[in-house]
């Protein structure tokens, strides 16, 4: 039991209960190693999320409400994400969701469903009601891609494009950087 608790502590984010950065990146590497250009079922998608206006939440209502927003965000994403997906926190308000056997279009549609689920159930903290949203970048990983840094850069660029064009959007990464 103590060993199991240590493993959980070493692999999860203390605040949100999501996988921590090193664990989600390790899962990405394992998914890449298992993928094959010949086997379409081994293809997967990576969604990179960033909670919109998170700095304003922290600045206006404090870090305690900001923490509650992160926890609420993760809880909603986990509730709606398909079985077998992996959600990890890679930075302050930045998260990665790995989706097995999913193409870019399906991942983009899932992102819309995740956003709708988040909006439909606002965060209530005391007398405050916060409607949260996110921007997302999607990368379809297939054809024997192996470079985790390049995949993360593509997802980050797509996420930046979603934020730049108005937030609350999902952008599917193009095949070039």
PDB file of N, CA and C in Angstrom, residues 19-105:
ATOM      1  N   UNK A  19      -2.187  13.210 -14.464  1.00  0.00           N
ATOM      2  CA  UNK A  19      -0.795  12.793 -14.569  1.00  0.00           C
ATOM      3  C   UNK A  19       0.087  14.034 -14.528  1.00  0.00           C
ATOM      4  N   UNK A  20       1.287  13.896 -13.972  1.00  0.00           N
ATOM      5  CA  UNK A  20       2.195  15.038 -13.979  1.00  0.00           C
ATOM      6  C   UNK A  20       2.931  15.106 -15.322  1.00  0.00           C
ATOM      7  N   UNK A  21       3.700  16.159 -15.505  1.00  0.00           N
ATOM      8  CA  UNK A  21       4.371  16.415 -16.782  1.00  0.00           C
ATOM      9  C   UNK A  21       5.244  15.236 -17.216  1.00  0.00           C
ATOM     10  N   UNK A  22       6.095  14.760 -16.334  1.00  0.00           N
ATOM     11  CA  UNK A  22       7.011  13.694 -16.751  1.00  0.00           C
ATOM     12  C   UNK A  22       6.256  12.416 -17.108  1.00  0.00           C
ATOM     13  N   UNK A  23       5.172  12.129 -16.410  1.00  0.00           N
ATOM     14  CA  UNK A  23       4.410  10.906 -16.683  1.00  0.00           C
ATOM     15  C   UNK A  23       3.656  10.999 -18.004  1.00  0.00           C
ATOM     16  N   UNK A  24       3.009  12.137 -18.276  1.00  0.00           N
ATOM     17  CA  UNK A  24       2.270  12.257 -19.542  1.00  0.00           C
ATOM     18  C   UNK A  24       3.242  12.252 -20.726  1.00  0.00           C
ATOM     19  N   UNK A  25       4.423  12.854 -20.549  1.00  0.00           N
ATOM     20  CA  UNK A  25       5.411  12.832 -21.634  1.00  0.00           C
ATOM     21  C   UNK A  25       5.955  11.419 -21.838  1.00  0.00           C
ATOM     22  N   UNK A  26       6.097  10.657 -20.751  1.00  0.00           N
ATOM     23  CA  UNK A  26       6.510   9.258 -20.874  1.00  0.00           C
ATOM     24  C   UNK A  26       5.432   8.452 -21.603  1.00  0.00           C
ATOM     25  N   UNK A  27       4.169   8.724 -21.309  1.00  0.00           N
ATOM     26  CA  UNK A  27       3.081   8.034 -22.013  1.00  0.00           C
ATOM     27  C   UNK A  27       3.073   8.393 -23.495  1.00  0.00           C
ATOM     28  N   UNK A  28       3.382   9.651 -23.812  1.00  0.00           N
ATOM     29  CA  UNK A  28       3.495  10.062 -25.215  1.00  0.00           C
ATOM     30  C   UNK A  28       4.605   9.271 -25.899  1.00  0.00           C
ATOM     31  N   UNK A  29       5.753   9.155 -25.255  1.00  0.00           N
ATOM     32  CA  UNK A  29       6.873   8.390 -25.832  1.00  0.00           C
ATOM     33  C   UNK A  29       6.490   6.929 -26.039  1.00  0.00           C
ATOM     34  N   UNK A  30       5.782   6.347 -25.081  1.00  0.00           N
ATOM     35  CA  UNK A  30       5.357   4.945 -25.216  1.00  0.00           C
ATOM     36  C   UNK A  30       4.361   4.790 -26.360  1.00  0.00           C
ATOM     37  N   UNK A  31       3.447   5.749 -26.505  1.00  0.00           N
ATOM     38  CA  UNK A  31       2.478   5.696 -27.607  1.00  0.00           C
ATOM     39  C   UNK A  31       3.191   5.819 -28.947  1.00  0.00           C
ATOM     40  N   UNK A  32       4.202   6.679 -29.003  1.00  0.00           N
ATOM     41  CA  UNK A  32       4.981   6.821 -30.240  1.00  0.00           C
ATOM     42  C   UNK A  32       5.725   5.534 -30.563  1.00  0.00           C
ATOM     43  N   UNK A  33       6.307   4.922 -29.559  1.00  0.00           N
ATOM     44  CA  UNK A  33       7.051   3.676 -29.775  1.00  0.00           C
ATOM     45  C   UNK A  33       6.128   2.561 -30.258  1.00  0.00           C
ATOM     46  N   UNK A  34       4.883   2.579 -29.804  1.00  0.00           N
ATOM     47  CA  UNK A  34       3.924   1.531 -30.181  1.00  0.00           C
ATOM     48  C   UNK A  34       3.246   1.800 -31.515  1.00  0.00           C
ATOM     49  N   UNK A  35       3.342   3.038 -32.015  1.00  0.00           N
ATOM     50  CA  UNK A  35       2.639   3.361 -33.262  1.00  0.00           C
ATOM     51  C   UNK A  35       3.402   2.821 -34.464  1.00  0.00           C
ATOM     52  N   UNK A  36       2.639   2.525 -35.504  1.00  0.00           N
ATOM     53  CA  UNK A  36       3.214   1.957 -36.720  1.00  0.00           C
ATOM     54  C   UNK A  36       2.527   2.571 -37.931  1.00  0.00           C
ATOM     55  N   UNK A  37       3.309   2.938 -38.957  1.00  0.00           N
ATOM     56  CA  UNK A  37       2.690   3.501 -40.158  1.00  0.00           C
ATOM     57  C   UNK A  37       1.707   2.535 -40.815  1.00  0.00           C
ATOM     58  N   UNK A  38       1.945   1.235 -40.667  1.00  0.00           N
ATOM     59  CA  UNK A  38       1.092   0.242 -41.308  1.00  0.00           C
ATOM     60  C   UNK A  38      -0.177  -0.053 -40.511  1.00  0.00           C
ATOM     61  N   UNK A  39      -0.181   0.288 -39.223  1.00  0.00           N
ATOM     62  CA  UNK A  39      -1.299  -0.064 -38.348  1.00  0.00           C
ATOM     63  C   UNK A  39      -2.069   1.193 -37.962  1.00  0.00           C
ATOM     64  N   UNK A  40      -3.182   1.437 -38.663  1.00  0.00           N
ATOM     65  CA  UNK A  40      -3.979   2.640 -38.422  1.00  0.00           C
ATOM     66  C   UNK A  40      -4.498   2.679 -36.984  1.00  0.00           C
ATOM     67  N   UNK A  41      -4.737   1.510 -36.385  1.00  0.00           N
ATOM     68  CA  UNK A  41      -5.266   1.492 -35.016  1.00  0.00           C
ATOM     69  C   UNK A  41      -4.253   2.005 -33.998  1.00  0.00           C
ATOM     70  N   UNK A  42      -2.980   2.120 -34.394  1.00  0.00           N
ATOM     71  CA  UNK A  42      -1.972   2.629 -33.457  1.00  0.00           C
ATOM     72  C   UNK A  42      -1.828   4.148 -33.538  1.00  0.00           C
ATOM     73  N   UNK A  43      -2.514   4.776 -34.483  1.00  0.00           N
ATOM     74  CA  UNK A  43      -2.462   6.231 -34.588  1.00  0.00           C
ATOM     75  C   UNK A  43      -3.234   6.849 -33.427  1.00  0.00           C
ATOM     76  N   UNK A  44      -2.840   8.040 -33.035  1.00  0.00           N
ATOM     77  CA  UNK A  44      -3.511   8.700 -31.919  1.00  0.00           C
ATOM     78  C   UNK A  44      -3.425  10.209 -32.086  1.00  0.00           C
ATOM     79  N   UNK A  45      -4.122  10.912 -31.217  1.00  0.00           N
ATOM     80  CA  UNK A  45      -4.089  12.376 -31.226  1.00  0.00           C
ATOM     81  C   UNK A  45      -3.632  12.897 -29.881  1.00  0.00           C
ATOM     82  N   UNK A  46      -3.025  14.046 -29.941  1.00  0.00           N
ATOM     83  CA  UNK A  46      -2.643  14.784 -28.750  1.00  0.00           C
ATOM     84  C   UNK A  46      -3.387  16.110 -28.777  1.00  0.00           C
ATOM     85  N   UNK A  47      -4.111  16.402 -27.717  1.00  0.00           N
ATOM     86  CA  UNK A  47      -4.759  17.706 -27.547  1.00  0.00           C
ATOM     87  C   UNK A  47      -3.985  18.464 -26.488  1.00  0.00           C
ATOM     88  N   UNK A  48      -3.639  19.694 -26.788  1.00  0.00           N
ATOM     89  CA  UNK A  48      -3.005  20.560 -25.800  1.00  0.00           C
ATOM     90  C   UNK A  48      -4.004  21.654 -25.456  1.00  0.00           C
ATOM     91  N   UNK A  49      -4.377  21.729 -24.181  1.00  0.00           N
ATOM     92  CA  UNK A  49      -5.370  22.688 -23.696  1.00  0.00           C
ATOM     93  C   UNK A  49      -4.700  23.780 -22.882  1.00  0.00           C
ATOM     94  N   UNK A  50      -5.305  24.945 -22.918  1.00  0.00           N
ATOM     95  CA  UNK A  50      -4.896  26.041 -22.045  1.00  0.00           C
ATOM     96  C   UNK A  50      -6.173  26.720 -21.562  1.00  0.00           C
ATOM     97  N   UNK A  51      -6.342  26.798 -20.257  1.00  0.00           N
ATOM     98  CA  UNK A  51      -7.533  27.419 -19.680  1.00  0.00           C
ATOM     99  C   UNK A  51      -7.539  28.903 -20.030  1.00  0.00           C
ATOM    100  N   UNK A  52      -8.616  29.368 -20.657  1.00  0.00           N
ATOM    101  CA  UNK A  52      -8.709  30.772 -21.077  1.00  0.00           C
ATOM    102  C   UNK A  52      -8.867  31.695 -19.873  1.00  0.00           C
ATOM    103  N   UNK A  53      -8.171  32.809 -19.929  1.00  0.00           N
ATOM    104  CA  UNK A  53      -8.266  33.886 -18.927  1.00  0.00           C
ATOM    105  C   UNK A  53      -7.931  33.424 -17.510  1.00  0.00           C
ATOM    106  N   UNK A  54      -7.060  32.440 -17.401  1.00  0.00           N
ATOM    107  CA  UNK A  54      -6.700  31.918 -16.084  1.00  0.00           C
ATOM    108  C   UNK A  54      -5.987  32.969 -15.226  1.00  0.00           C
ATOM    109  N   UNK A  55      -5.118  33.747 -15.823  1.00  0.00           N
ATOM    110  CA  UNK A  55      -4.407  34.793 -15.073  1.00  0.00           C
ATOM    111  C   UNK A  55      -5.399  35.774 -14.451  1.00  0.00           C
ATOM    112  N   UNK A  56      -6.429  36.126 -15.211  1.00  0.00           N
ATOM    113  CA  UNK A  56      -7.435  37.050 -14.684  1.00  0.00           C
ATOM    114  C   UNK A  56      -8.203  36.429 -13.509  1.00  0.00           C
ATOM    115  N   UNK A  57      -8.452  35.130 -13.578  1.00  0.00           N
ATOM    116  CA  UNK A  57      -9.121  34.445 -12.463  1.00  0.00           C
ATOM    117  C   UNK A  57      -8.258  34.556 -11.206  1.00  0.00           C
ATOM    118  N   UNK A  58      -6.964  34.226 -11.344  1.00  0.00           N
ATOM    119  CA  UNK A  58      -6.046  34.325 -10.205  1.00  0.00           C
ATOM    120  C   UNK A  58      -5.947  35.753  -9.687  1.00  0.00           C
ATOM    121  N   UNK A  59      -5.801  36.713 -10.603  1.00  0.00           N
ATOM    122  CA  UNK A  59      -5.633  38.112 -10.201  1.00  0.00           C
ATOM    123  C   UNK A  59      -6.881  38.666  -9.524  1.00  0.00           C
ATOM    124  N   UNK A  60      -8.048  38.300 -10.038  1.00  0.00           N
ATOM    125  CA  UNK A  60      -9.293  38.867  -9.517  1.00  0.00           C
ATOM    126  C   UNK A  60      -9.779  38.184  -8.242  1.00  0.00           C
ATOM    127  N   UNK A  61      -9.690  36.850  -8.200  1.00  0.00           N
ATOM    128  CA  UNK A  61     -10.280  36.117  -7.082  1.00  0.00           C
ATOM    129  C   UNK A  61      -9.262  35.374  -6.220  1.00  0.00           C
ATOM    130  N   UNK A  62      -8.017  35.380  -6.605  1.00  0.00           N
ATOM    131  CA  UNK A  62      -6.979  34.747  -5.799  1.00  0.00           C
ATOM    132  C   UNK A  62      -6.649  33.334  -6.245  1.00  0.00           C
ATOM    133  N   UNK A  63      -5.526  32.857  -5.729  1.00  0.00           N
ATOM    134  CA  UNK A  63      -5.017  31.544  -6.140  1.00  0.00           C
ATOM    135  C   UNK A  63      -5.891  30.390  -5.663  1.00  0.00           C
ATOM    136  N   UNK A  64      -6.602  30.585  -4.580  1.00  0.00           N
ATOM    137  CA  UNK A  64      -7.485  29.517  -4.101  1.00  0.00           C
ATOM    138  C   UNK A  64      -8.599  29.245  -5.121  1.00  0.00           C
ATOM    139  N   UNK A  65      -9.166  30.302  -5.684  1.00  0.00           N
ATOM    140  CA  UNK A  65     -10.194  30.140  -6.719  1.00  0.00           C
ATOM    141  C   UNK A  65      -9.544  29.622  -8.005  1.00  0.00           C
ATOM    142  N   UNK A  66      -8.330  30.104  -8.303  1.00  0.00           N
ATOM    143  CA  UNK A  66      -7.596  29.587  -9.464  1.00  0.00           C
ATOM    144  C   UNK A  66      -7.355  28.091  -9.352  1.00  0.00           C
ATOM    145  N   UNK A  67      -6.957  27.640  -8.166  1.00  0.00           N
ATOM    146  CA  UNK A  67      -6.764  26.202  -7.944  1.00  0.00           C
ATOM    147  C   UNK A  67      -8.076  25.441  -8.127  1.00  0.00           C
ATOM    148  N   UNK A  68      -9.162  25.996  -7.597  1.00  0.00           N
ATOM    149  CA  UNK A  68     -10.477  25.354  -7.756  1.00  0.00           C
ATOM    150  C   UNK A  68     -10.852  25.268  -9.232  1.00  0.00           C
ATOM    151  N   UNK A  69     -10.493  26.293 -10.009  1.00  0.00           N
ATOM    152  CA  UNK A  69     -10.776  26.287 -11.452  1.00  0.00           C
ATOM    153  C   UNK A  69     -10.003  25.171 -12.147  1.00  0.00           C
ATOM    154  N   UNK A  70      -8.739  24.988 -11.786  1.00  0.00           N
ATOM    155  CA  UNK A  70      -7.933  23.920 -12.393  1.00  0.00           C
ATOM    156  C   UNK A  70      -8.498  22.543 -12.051  1.00  0.00           C
ATOM    157  N   UNK A  71      -8.886  22.362 -10.807  1.00  0.00           N
ATOM    158  CA  UNK A  71      -9.458  21.079 -10.376  1.00  0.00           C
ATOM    159  C   UNK A  71     -10.774  20.816 -11.106  1.00  0.00           C
ATOM    160  N   UNK A  72     -11.625  21.820 -11.174  1.00  0.00           N
ATOM    161  CA  UNK A  72     -12.918  21.697 -11.864  1.00  0.00           C
ATOM    162  C   UNK A  72     -12.704  21.360 -13.345  1.00  0.00           C
ATOM    163  N   UNK A  73     -11.775  22.062 -13.976  1.00  0.00           N
ATOM    164  CA  UNK A  73     -11.446  21.822 -15.383  1.00  0.00           C
ATOM    165  C   UNK A  73     -11.062  20.352 -15.584  1.00  0.00           C
ATOM    166  N   UNK A  74     -10.137  19.865 -14.778  1.00  0.00           N
ATOM    167  CA  UNK A  74      -9.676  18.479 -14.932  1.00  0.00           C
ATOM    168  C   UNK A  74     -10.792  17.474 -14.667  1.00  0.00           C
ATOM    169  N   UNK A  75     -11.593  17.742 -13.648  1.00  0.00           N
ATOM    170  CA  UNK A  75     -12.700  16.830 -13.348  1.00  0.00           C
ATOM    171  C   UNK A  75     -13.652  16.720 -14.536  1.00  0.00           C
ATOM    172  N   UNK A  76     -13.998  17.836 -15.139  1.00  0.00           N
ATOM    173  CA  UNK A  76     -14.922  17.829 -16.286  1.00  0.00           C
ATOM    174  C   UNK A  76     -14.285  17.129 -17.492  1.00  0.00           C
ATOM    175  N   UNK A  77     -13.018  17.406 -17.755  1.00  0.00           N
ATOM    176  CA  UNK A  77     -12.347  16.772 -18.897  1.00  0.00           C
ATOM    177  C   UNK A  77     -12.324  15.254 -18.702  1.00  0.00           C
ATOM    178  N   UNK A  78     -11.983  14.811 -17.495  1.00  0.00           N
ATOM    179  CA  UNK A  78     -11.938  13.362 -17.226  1.00  0.00           C
ATOM    180  C   UNK A  78     -13.316  12.721 -17.359  1.00  0.00           C
ATOM    181  N   UNK A  79     -14.369  13.427 -16.931  1.00  0.00           N
ATOM    182  CA  UNK A  79     -15.733  12.882 -17.013  1.00  0.00           C
ATOM    183  C   UNK A  79     -16.157  12.617 -18.454  1.00  0.00           C
ATOM    184  N   UNK A  80     -15.725  13.458 -19.375  1.00  0.00           N
ATOM    185  CA  UNK A  80     -16.211  13.394 -20.755  1.00  0.00           C
ATOM    186  C   UNK A  80     -15.234  12.660 -21.684  1.00  0.00           C
ATOM    187  N   UNK A  81     -13.971  12.571 -21.295  1.00  0.00           N
ATOM    188  CA  UNK A  81     -12.967  11.927 -22.154  1.00  0.00           C
ATOM    189  C   UNK A  81     -13.240  10.436 -22.280  1.00  0.00           C
ATOM    190  N   UNK A  82     -12.918   9.873 -23.434  1.00  0.00           N
ATOM    191  CA  UNK A  82     -13.159   8.443 -23.630  1.00  0.00           C
ATOM    192  C   UNK A  82     -12.245   7.576 -22.762  1.00  0.00           C
ATOM    193  N   UNK A  83     -12.701   6.368 -22.494  1.00  0.00           N
ATOM    194  CA  UNK A  83     -11.882   5.405 -21.752  1.00  0.00           C
ATOM    195  C   UNK A  83     -10.569   5.200 -22.503  1.00  0.00           C
ATOM    196  N   UNK A  84      -9.505   5.044 -21.769  1.00  0.00           N
ATOM    197  CA  UNK A  84      -8.201   4.814 -22.383  1.00  0.00           C
ATOM    198  C   UNK A  84      -7.431   6.078 -22.700  1.00  0.00           C
ATOM    199  N   UNK A  85      -8.056   7.235 -22.524  1.00  0.00           N
ATOM    200  CA  UNK A  85      -7.329   8.485 -22.758  1.00  0.00           C
ATOM    201  C   UNK A  85      -6.503   8.810 -21.516  1.00  0.00           C
ATOM    202  N   UNK A  86      -5.519   9.683 -21.687  1.00  0.00           N
ATOM    203  CA  UNK A  86      -4.651  10.067 -20.571  1.00  0.00           C
ATOM    204  C   UNK A  86      -4.556  11.583 -20.523  1.00  0.00           C
ATOM    205  N   UNK A  87      -4.876  12.156 -19.361  1.00  0.00           N
ATOM    206  CA  UNK A  87      -4.836  13.600 -19.162  1.00  0.00           C
ATOM    207  C   UNK A  87      -3.683  13.941 -18.234  1.00  0.00           C
ATOM    208  N   UNK A  88      -2.852  14.894 -18.664  1.00  0.00           N
ATOM    209  CA  UNK A  88      -1.725  15.309 -17.844  1.00  0.00           C
ATOM    210  C   UNK A  88      -1.563  16.809 -17.823  1.00  0.00           C
ATOM    211  N   UNK A  89      -1.052  17.304 -16.718  1.00  0.00           N
ATOM    212  CA  UNK A  89      -0.763  18.734 -16.566  1.00  0.00           C
ATOM    213  C   UNK A  89       0.697  18.952 -16.935  1.00  0.00           C
ATOM    214  N   UNK A  90       0.920  19.799 -17.939  1.00  0.00           N
ATOM    215  CA  UNK A  90       2.287  20.038 -18.409  1.00  0.00           C
ATOM    216  C   UNK A  90       2.823  21.399 -17.996  1.00  0.00           C
ATOM    217  N   UNK A  91       1.966  22.259 -17.473  1.00  0.00           N
ATOM    218  CA  UNK A  91       2.382  23.582 -17.022  1.00  0.00           C
ATOM    219  C   UNK A  91       1.278  24.172 -16.177  1.00  0.00           C
ATOM    220  N   UNK A  92       1.403  25.421 -15.796  1.00  0.00           N
ATOM    221  CA  UNK A  92       0.446  26.094 -14.926  1.00  0.00           C
ATOM    222  C   UNK A  92      -1.001  25.767 -15.224  1.00  0.00           C
ATOM    223  N   UNK A  93      -1.511  26.257 -16.360  1.00  0.00           N
ATOM    224  CA  UNK A  93      -2.895  25.971 -16.767  1.00  0.00           C
ATOM    225  C   UNK A  93      -2.913  25.265 -18.116  1.00  0.00           C
ATOM    226  N   UNK A  94      -1.841  24.551 -18.407  1.00  0.00           N
ATOM    227  CA  UNK A  94      -1.708  23.861 -19.692  1.00  0.00           C
ATOM    228  C   UNK A  94      -1.737  22.351 -19.463  1.00  0.00           C
ATOM    229  N   UNK A  95      -2.555  21.684 -20.283  1.00  0.00           N
ATOM    230  CA  UNK A  95      -2.778  20.250 -20.130  1.00  0.00           C
ATOM    231  C   UNK A  95      -2.659  19.555 -21.478  1.00  0.00           C
ATOM    232  N   UNK A  96      -2.353  18.261 -21.428  1.00  0.00           N
ATOM    233  CA  UNK A  96      -2.286  17.424 -22.621  1.00  0.00           C
ATOM    234  C   UNK A  96      -3.226  16.241 -22.415  1.00  0.00           C
ATOM    235  N   UNK A  97      -3.978  15.918 -23.466  1.00  0.00           N
ATOM    236  CA  UNK A  97      -4.849  14.745 -23.465  1.00  0.00           C
ATOM    237  C   UNK A  97      -4.415  13.854 -24.620  1.00  0.00           C
ATOM    238  N   UNK A  98      -4.046  12.612 -24.310  1.00  0.00           N
ATOM    239  CA  UNK A  98      -3.686  11.630 -25.337  1.00  0.00           C
ATOM    240  C   UNK A  98      -4.907  10.766 -25.623  1.00  0.00           C
ATOM    241  N   UNK A  99      -5.223  10.631 -26.913  1.00  0.00           N
ATOM    242  CA  UNK A  99      -6.407   9.891 -27.346  1.00  0.00           C
ATOM    243  C   UNK A  99      -5.996   8.777 -28.296  1.00  0.00           C
ATOM    244  N   UNK A 100      -6.111   7.550 -27.840  1.00  0.00           N
ATOM    245  CA  UNK A 100      -5.754   6.393 -28.662  1.00  0.00           C
ATOM    246  C   UNK A 100      -6.762   6.205 -29.789  1.00  0.00           C
ATOM    247  N   UNK A 101      -6.289   5.670 -30.904  1.00  0.00           N
ATOM    248  CA  UNK A 101      -7.141   5.310 -32.046  1.00  0.00           C
ATOM    249  C   UNK A 101      -8.113   6.429 -32.420  1.00  0.00           C
ATOM    250  N   UNK A 102      -7.593   7.635 -32.505  1.00  0.00           N
ATOM    251  CA  UNK A 102      -8.419   8.807 -32.800  1.00  0.00           C
ATOM    252  C   UNK A 102      -7.752   9.623 -33.891  1.00  0.00           C
ATOM    253  N   UNK A 103      -8.545  10.067 -34.872  1.00  0.00           N
ATOM    254  CA  UNK A 103      -7.981  10.938 -35.905  1.00  0.00           C
ATOM    255  C   UNK A 103      -8.225  12.400 -35.530  1.00  0.00           C
ATOM    256  N   UNK A 104      -7.648  13.297 -36.312  1.00  0.00           N
ATOM    257  CA  UNK A 104      -7.716  14.725 -36.014  1.00  0.00           C
ATOM    258  C   UNK A 104      -9.125  15.274 -35.974  1.00  0.00           C
ATOM    259  N   UNK A 105      -9.977  14.825 -36.888  1.00  0.00           N
ATOM    260  CA  UNK A 105     -11.353  15.315 -36.919  1.00  0.00           C
ATOM    261  C   UNK A 105     -12.113  14.886 -35.669  1.00  0.00           C
TER     262      UNK A 105
END
